[in-house]
Amino acid sequence: MHPMLNIAVRAARNAGQVIVKGFANPDNLETRQKGQNDFVTNVDLDAENAVINTIRKSYPEHTIIGEECGELTGSNPDYQWIIDPLDGTTNFVKGIPHFAVSIALRVKGRTEQAVIYDPIRDELFTASRGAGAQLNGYRIRTGKAKDLTNTVLATGFPFKQKHQAEAYLAMFQGLFVQCADIRRAGAASLDLAYVAAGRVDGYWELGLKPWDTAAGSLIAREAGAIVTDFVGGHNFDRSGNVVCANPKVLKVMLSTIREHLPESLAN
């Protein structure tokens, strides 16, 4: 395992311990609203501190960008850690056991290492660029579907952009009538990891942030999936609009999404 991936795994597991402890003691949970339909808890912050402290112990000069901490600029800006200490906070707050720690390392703008850790299931998804993706040490590959027939897709509702509900629901309907079923589980990082592992055949969502997708997009790509924005480009980091699937499924998903794509999402 690459030394920097090893540190990412250690950081994810340390955060996972914080999260599991917090999940088992809901009476100690402190929640506040930081935006519309957007929550943060004391466990998010404690888990983030666990990640930051672990990374800083080994790489004090690196920059860390996190959902809660913002950008902590280091003396070497070529190395950026993109972290989401608790992806799926709403699930966590509601007692739904589906959430994860997401950590990615970018070197000179290119994602090189990625970890997604589900502490409830003790599932560790990892990838190093060019070396494939793994789940608990075993190689994973995306599914082999050739079209949407009999596929299961994953998605996320645009709860922070409800003004896009009409366009999103049109995409949903267009895809739903072609596939077997659709899941909405509530953690973007795990949706991408599940595409990588072949558990779902494709995934799309709008309005995401870089820390939602940085680790999952590398893990998915290393497992054989393609990750694009809604028009098939590589602008999803900026637009927040993501589609992920194997090449054949992706092609059908993109053509369906384009039929219902308003100007405001065509980027």
PDB file of N, CA and C in Angstrom, residues 119-153:
ATOM      1  N   PRO A 119     -17.909   2.771   8.689  1.00  0.00           N
ATOM      2  CA  PRO A 119     -17.518   2.203   9.976  1.00  0.00           C
ATOM      3  C   PRO A 119     -18.543   1.235  10.561  1.00  0.00           C
ATOM      4  N   ILE A 120     -19.796   1.329  10.134  1.00  0.00           N
ATOM      5  CA  ILE A 120     -20.813   0.410  10.646  1.00  0.00           C
ATOM      6  C   ILE A 120     -20.601  -0.996  10.083  1.00  0.00           C
ATOM      7  N   ARG A 121     -20.344  -1.081   8.789  1.00  0.00           N
ATOM      8  CA  ARG A 121     -20.121  -2.382   8.140  1.00  0.00           C
ATOM      9  C   ARG A 121     -18.648  -2.779   8.123  1.00  0.00           C
ATOM     10  N   ASP A 122     -17.782  -1.901   8.607  1.00  0.00           N
ATOM     11  CA  ASP A 122     -16.332  -2.103   8.547  1.00  0.00           C
ATOM     12  C   ASP A 122     -15.896  -2.431   7.120  1.00  0.00           C
ATOM     13  N   GLU A 123     -16.381  -1.621   6.181  1.00  0.00           N
ATOM     14  CA  GLU A 123     -16.012  -1.779   4.777  1.00  0.00           C
ATOM     15  C   GLU A 123     -15.095  -0.633   4.360  1.00  0.00           C
ATOM     16  N   LEU A 124     -13.918  -1.007   3.876  1.00  0.00           N
ATOM     17  CA  LEU A 124     -12.895  -0.039   3.503  1.00  0.00           C
ATOM     18  C   LEU A 124     -12.659  -0.115   1.993  1.00  0.00           C
ATOM     19  N   PHE A 125     -13.098   0.915   1.287  1.00  0.00           N
ATOM     20  CA  PHE A 125     -12.867   1.028  -0.151  1.00  0.00           C
ATOM     21  C   PHE A 125     -11.619   1.887  -0.365  1.00  0.00           C
ATOM     22  N   THR A 126     -10.677   1.402  -1.169  1.00  0.00           N
ATOM     23  CA  THR A 126      -9.437   2.143  -1.385  1.00  0.00           C
ATOM     24  C   THR A 126      -9.051   2.115  -2.858  1.00  0.00           C
ATOM     25  N   ALA A 127      -8.279   3.105  -3.265  1.00  0.00           N
ATOM     26  CA  ALA A 127      -7.728   3.124  -4.621  1.00  0.00           C
ATOM     27  C   ALA A 127      -6.486   4.003  -4.656  1.00  0.00           C
ATOM     28  N   SER A 128      -5.512   3.561  -5.441  1.00  0.00           N
ATOM     29  CA  SER A 128      -4.376   4.390  -5.831  1.00  0.00           C
ATOM     30  C   SER A 128      -4.433   4.528  -7.344  1.00  0.00           C
ATOM     31  N   ARG A 129      -4.181   5.726  -7.847  1.00  0.00           N
ATOM     32  CA  ARG A 129      -4.311   5.955  -9.288  1.00  0.00           C
ATOM     33  C   ARG A 129      -3.420   4.993 -10.074  1.00  0.00           C
ATOM     34  N   GLY A 130      -4.056   4.271 -11.010  1.00  0.00           N
ATOM     35  CA  GLY A 130      -3.341   3.327 -11.848  1.00  0.00           C
ATOM     36  C   GLY A 130      -3.150   1.952 -11.255  1.00  0.00           C
ATOM     37  N   ALA A 131      -3.640   1.741 -10.029  1.00  0.00           N
ATOM     38  CA  ALA A 131      -3.400   0.455  -9.346  1.00  0.00           C
ATOM     39  C   ALA A 131      -4.681  -0.297  -9.014  1.00  0.00           C
ATOM     40  N   GLY A 132      -5.816   0.161  -9.538  1.00  0.00           N
ATOM     41  CA  GLY A 132      -7.072  -0.533  -9.275  1.00  0.00           C
ATOM     42  C   GLY A 132      -7.708  -0.125  -7.960  1.00  0.00           C
ATOM     43  N   ALA A 133      -8.914  -0.658  -7.721  1.00  0.00           N
ATOM     44  CA  ALA A 133      -9.680  -0.352  -6.507  1.00  0.00           C
ATOM     45  C   ALA A 133      -9.910  -1.624  -5.705  1.00  0.00           C
ATOM     46  N   GLN A 134      -9.994  -1.462  -4.406  1.00  0.00           N
ATOM     47  CA  GLN A 134     -10.162  -2.620  -3.523  1.00  0.00           C
ATOM     48  C   GLN A 134     -11.234  -2.361  -2.465  1.00  0.00           C
ATOM     49  N   LEU A 135     -11.833  -3.432  -2.006  1.00  0.00           N
ATOM     50  CA  LEU A 135     -12.732  -3.426  -0.851  1.00  0.00           C
ATOM     51  C   LEU A 135     -12.183  -4.427   0.152  1.00  0.00           C
ATOM     52  N   ASN A 136     -11.763  -3.904   1.306  1.00  0.00           N
ATOM     53  CA  ASN A 136     -11.144  -4.733   2.349  1.00  0.00           C
ATOM     54  C   ASN A 136     -10.034  -5.624   1.783  1.00  0.00           C
ATOM     55  N   GLY A 137      -9.247  -5.032   0.876  1.00  0.00           N
ATOM     56  CA  GLY A 137      -8.076  -5.728   0.353  1.00  0.00           C
ATOM     57  C   GLY A 137      -8.313  -6.587  -0.868  1.00  0.00           C
ATOM     58  N   TYR A 138      -9.565  -6.725  -1.297  1.00  0.00           N
ATOM     59  CA  TYR A 138      -9.882  -7.534  -2.474  1.00  0.00           C
ATOM     60  C   TYR A 138     -10.266  -6.634  -3.646  1.00  0.00           C
ATOM     61  N   ARG A 139      -9.790  -6.983  -4.827  1.00  0.00           N
ATOM     62  CA  ARG A 139     -10.039  -6.189  -6.025  1.00  0.00           C
ATOM     63  C   ARG A 139     -11.535  -6.114  -6.336  1.00  0.00           C
ATOM     64  N   ILE A 140     -12.017  -4.942  -6.705  1.00  0.00           N
ATOM     65  CA  ILE A 140     -13.412  -4.783  -7.104  1.00  0.00           C
ATOM     66  C   ILE A 140     -13.482  -4.252  -8.528  1.00  0.00           C
ATOM     67  N   ARG A 141     -14.582  -4.617  -9.215  1.00  0.00           N
ATOM     68  CA  ARG A 141     -14.830  -4.143 -10.567  1.00  0.00           C
ATOM     69  C   ARG A 141     -16.287  -3.718 -10.680  1.00  0.00           C
ATOM     70  N   THR A 142     -16.519  -2.721 -11.514  1.00  0.00           N
ATOM     71  CA  THR A 142     -17.880  -2.263 -11.747  1.00  0.00           C
ATOM     72  C   THR A 142     -18.669  -3.327 -12.509  1.00  0.00           C
ATOM     73  N   GLY A 143     -19.995  -3.192 -12.525  1.00  0.00           N
ATOM     74  CA  GLY A 143     -20.852  -4.177 -13.184  1.00  0.00           C
ATOM     75  C   GLY A 143     -20.669  -4.209 -14.692  1.00  0.00           C
ATOM     76  N   LYS A 144     -21.217  -5.264 -15.334  1.00  0.00           N
ATOM     77  CA  LYS A 144     -20.987  -5.486 -16.771  1.00  0.00           C
ATOM     78  C   LYS A 144     -22.233  -5.243 -17.616  1.00  0.00           C
ATOM     79  N   ALA A 145     -23.243  -4.573 -17.072  1.00  0.00           N
ATOM     80  CA  ALA A 145     -24.470  -4.340 -17.834  1.00  0.00           C
ATOM     81  C   ALA A 145     -24.168  -3.605 -19.140  1.00  0.00           C
ATOM     82  N   LYS A 146     -24.923  -3.947 -20.195  1.00  0.00           N
ATOM     83  CA  LYS A 146     -24.697  -3.333 -21.510  1.00  0.00           C
ATOM     84  C   LYS A 146     -25.697  -2.218 -21.812  1.00  0.00           C
ATOM     85  N   ASP A 147     -26.788  -2.179 -21.060  1.00  0.00           N
ATOM     86  CA  ASP A 147     -27.769  -1.096 -21.165  1.00  0.00           C
ATOM     87  C   ASP A 147     -28.484  -1.010 -19.821  1.00  0.00           C
ATOM     88  N   LEU A 148     -29.612  -0.315 -19.767  1.00  0.00           N
ATOM     89  CA  LEU A 148     -30.283  -0.130 -18.474  1.00  0.00           C
ATOM     90  C   LEU A 148     -31.230  -1.271 -18.106  1.00  0.00           C
ATOM     91  N   THR A 149     -31.424  -2.226 -18.998  1.00  0.00           N
ATOM     92  CA  THR A 149     -32.316  -3.346 -18.708  1.00  0.00           C
ATOM     93  C   THR A 149     -31.835  -4.118 -17.478  1.00  0.00           C
ATOM     94  N   ASN A 150     -32.726  -4.295 -16.516  1.00  0.00           N
ATOM     95  CA  ASN A 150     -32.443  -5.055 -15.284  1.00  0.00           C
ATOM     96  C   ASN A 150     -31.381  -4.426 -14.385  1.00  0.00           C
ATOM     97  N   THR A 151     -31.065  -3.166 -14.610  1.00  0.00           N
ATOM     98  CA  THR A 151     -30.076  -2.512 -13.747  1.00  0.00           C
ATOM     99  C   THR A 151     -30.741  -1.876 -12.530  1.00  0.00           C
ATOM    100  N   VAL A 152     -29.937  -1.691 -11.497  1.00  0.00           N
ATOM    101  CA  VAL A 152     -30.333  -0.903 -10.331  1.00  0.00           C
ATOM    102  C   VAL A 152     -29.443   0.337 -10.297  1.00  0.00           C
ATOM    103  N   LEU A 153     -30.063   1.503 -10.298  1.00  0.00           N
ATOM    104  CA  LEU A 153     -29.327   2.761 -10.261  1.00  0.00           C
ATOM    105  C   LEU A 153     -29.406   3.374  -8.873  1.00  0.00           C
TER     106      LEU A 153
END
